[in-house]
Coordinates of C-alpha atoms in Angstrom, one line a residue:
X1 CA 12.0 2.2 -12.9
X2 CA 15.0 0.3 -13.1
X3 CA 18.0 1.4 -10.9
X4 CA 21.1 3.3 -13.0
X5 CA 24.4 2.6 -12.3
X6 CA 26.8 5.1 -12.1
X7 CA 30.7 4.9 -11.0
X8 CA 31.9 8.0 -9.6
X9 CA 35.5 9.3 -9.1
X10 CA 36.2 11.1 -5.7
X11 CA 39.4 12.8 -4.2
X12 CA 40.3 11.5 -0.7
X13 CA 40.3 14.7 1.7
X14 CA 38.1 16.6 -0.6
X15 CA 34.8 17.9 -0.3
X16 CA 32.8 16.3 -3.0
X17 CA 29.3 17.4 -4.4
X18 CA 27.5 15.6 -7.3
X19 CA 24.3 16.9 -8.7
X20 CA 21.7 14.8 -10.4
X21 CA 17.7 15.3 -11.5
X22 CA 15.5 12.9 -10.9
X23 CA 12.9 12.6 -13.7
X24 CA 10.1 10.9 -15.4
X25 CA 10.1 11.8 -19.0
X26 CA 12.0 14.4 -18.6
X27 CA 9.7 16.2 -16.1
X28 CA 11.0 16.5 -12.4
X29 CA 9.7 14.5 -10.1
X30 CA 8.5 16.3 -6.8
X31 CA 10.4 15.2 -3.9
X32 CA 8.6 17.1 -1.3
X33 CA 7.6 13.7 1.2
X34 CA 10.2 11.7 0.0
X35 CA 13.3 10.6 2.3
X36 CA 17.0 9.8 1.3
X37 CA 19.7 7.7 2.4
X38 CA 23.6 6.5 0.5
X39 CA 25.1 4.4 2.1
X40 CA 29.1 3.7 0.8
X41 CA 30.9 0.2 1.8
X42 CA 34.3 -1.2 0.5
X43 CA 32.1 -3.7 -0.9
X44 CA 28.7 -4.6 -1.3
X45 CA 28.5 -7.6 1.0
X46 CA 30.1 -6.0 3.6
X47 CA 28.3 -5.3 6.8
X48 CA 29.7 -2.2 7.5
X49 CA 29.8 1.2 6.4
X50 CA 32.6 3.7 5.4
X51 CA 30.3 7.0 4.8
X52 CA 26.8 7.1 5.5
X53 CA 24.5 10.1 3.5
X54 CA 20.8 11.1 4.7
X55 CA 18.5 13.8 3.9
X56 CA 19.5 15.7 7.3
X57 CA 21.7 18.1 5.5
X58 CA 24.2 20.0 6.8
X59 CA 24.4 17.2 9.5
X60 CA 23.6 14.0 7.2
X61 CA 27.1 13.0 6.5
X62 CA 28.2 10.1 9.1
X63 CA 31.5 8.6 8.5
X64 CA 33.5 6.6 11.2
X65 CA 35.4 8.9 12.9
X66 CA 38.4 7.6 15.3
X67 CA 36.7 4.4 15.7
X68 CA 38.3 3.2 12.1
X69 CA 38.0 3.2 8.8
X70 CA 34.2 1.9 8.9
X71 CA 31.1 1.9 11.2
X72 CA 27.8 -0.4 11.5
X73 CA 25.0 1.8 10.8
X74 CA 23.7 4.4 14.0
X75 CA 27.2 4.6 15.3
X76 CA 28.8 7.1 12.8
X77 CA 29.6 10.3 13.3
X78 CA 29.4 14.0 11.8
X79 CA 32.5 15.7 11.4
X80 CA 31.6 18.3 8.9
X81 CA 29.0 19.5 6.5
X82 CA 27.6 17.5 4.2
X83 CA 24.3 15.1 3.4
X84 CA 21.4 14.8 0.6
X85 CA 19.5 17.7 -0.3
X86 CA 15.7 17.3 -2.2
X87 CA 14.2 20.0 -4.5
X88 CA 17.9 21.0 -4.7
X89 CA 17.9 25.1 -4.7
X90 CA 13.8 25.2 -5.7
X91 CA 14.0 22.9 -8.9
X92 CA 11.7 19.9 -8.7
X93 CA 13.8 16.8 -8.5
X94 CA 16.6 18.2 -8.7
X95 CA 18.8 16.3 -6.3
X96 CA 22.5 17.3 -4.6
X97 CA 25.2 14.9 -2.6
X98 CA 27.8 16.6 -0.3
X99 CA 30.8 14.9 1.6
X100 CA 32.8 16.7 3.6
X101 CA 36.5 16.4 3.2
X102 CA 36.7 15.3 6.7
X103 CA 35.0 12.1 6.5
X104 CA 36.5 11.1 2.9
X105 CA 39.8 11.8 4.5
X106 CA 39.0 9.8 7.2
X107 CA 37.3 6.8 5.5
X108 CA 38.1 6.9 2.1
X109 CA 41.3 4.7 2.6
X110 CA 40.4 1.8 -0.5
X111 CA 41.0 3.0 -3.8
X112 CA 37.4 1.9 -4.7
X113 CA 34.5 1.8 -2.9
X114 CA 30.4 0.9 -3.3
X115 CA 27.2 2.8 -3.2
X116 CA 23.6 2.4 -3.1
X117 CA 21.3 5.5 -3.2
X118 CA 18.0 4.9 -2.4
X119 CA 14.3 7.8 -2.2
X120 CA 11.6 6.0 -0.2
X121 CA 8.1 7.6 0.7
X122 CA 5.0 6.4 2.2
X123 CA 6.9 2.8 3.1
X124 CA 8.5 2.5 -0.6
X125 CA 12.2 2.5 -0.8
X126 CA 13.2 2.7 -4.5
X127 CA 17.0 2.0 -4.8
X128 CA 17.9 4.9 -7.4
X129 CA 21.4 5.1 -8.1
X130 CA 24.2 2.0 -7.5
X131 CA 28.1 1.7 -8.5
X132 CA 31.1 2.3 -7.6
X133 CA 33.5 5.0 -6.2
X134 CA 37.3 5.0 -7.3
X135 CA 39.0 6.8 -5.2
X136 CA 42.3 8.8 -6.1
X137 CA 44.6 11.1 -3.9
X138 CA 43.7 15.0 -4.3
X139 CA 46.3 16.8 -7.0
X140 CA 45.8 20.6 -7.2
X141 CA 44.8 21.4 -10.4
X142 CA 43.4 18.0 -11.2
X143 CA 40.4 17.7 -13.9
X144 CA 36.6 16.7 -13.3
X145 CA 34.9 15.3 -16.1
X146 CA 30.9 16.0 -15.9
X147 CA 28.9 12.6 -14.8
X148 CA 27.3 10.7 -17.5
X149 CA 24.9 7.7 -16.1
X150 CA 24.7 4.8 -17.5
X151 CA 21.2 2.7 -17.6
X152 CA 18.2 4.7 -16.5
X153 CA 17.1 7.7 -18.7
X154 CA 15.4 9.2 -15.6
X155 CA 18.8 10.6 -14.2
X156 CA 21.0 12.9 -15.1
X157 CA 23.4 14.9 -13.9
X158 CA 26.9 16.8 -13.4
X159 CA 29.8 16.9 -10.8
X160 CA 29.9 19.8 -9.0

């Protein structure tokens, strides 16, 4: 499966959560076993992180705290609720994505950012999801437009 690309348009200080299902000819794919990881850079050579998602949630959303605007990876810290969730609410491959508005305040300085989002079980890392994050300043009453995803027919999904 080839990796989709997606570009995805967050608030700085707010809580975002994005929903996608992960399929295989349009049947779920069972992610019970299977581990995930996001990691988001301000660009993709760069060594260090500015928000770090795992499958720990409500404590798998690292971002770099008072130590700056980015972190190398084991040093972040959790300041809120947030991570990956698997078998999102009991439907098979349904995946979720939460960051608290405490780490994209904190490190969601650029106006765009990078992302990799990768599943990996029994020593196979598959890099699902790539693209970019632009990132705009939060304006009460602003409009979300559902994601579309580019590349991949084996994701789809909606912001939440």
């Amino acid at each position: 499966m080839t990796t989709a690309r997606y570009d995805f348009n967050f608030d700085q200080g707010s809580t975002e959560s994005i929903t996608f299902d992960y399929t295989s000819g349009d049947v779920g794919i069972d992610l019970s076993g299977y581990s995930a990881e996001m990691q988001i850079r301000r660009s993709p050579s760069d060594t260090k992180i500015v928000c770090l998602l795992n499958d720990s949630y409500p404590n798998g959303c690292f971002g770099p705290g008072l130590t700056g605007p980015s972190f190398v990876a084991g040093s972040g810290v959790i300041l809120g609720t947030g991570g990956i969730q698997l078998n999102y609410n009991g439907v098979t491959g349904a995946i979720r994505l939460v960051i608290d508005k405490e780490t994209t305040f904190g490190a969601f300085t650029d106006s765009r950012l990078f992302y990799d989002f990768e599943l990996s079980t029994g020593g196979v890392v598959t890099k699902v999801l790539s693209g970019k994050i632009n990132v705009g300043r939060a304006v009460q009453g602003d409009t979300r437009v559902a994601a579309s995803f580019i590349g991949t027919p084996g994701v789809s999904g909606a912001a939440g």
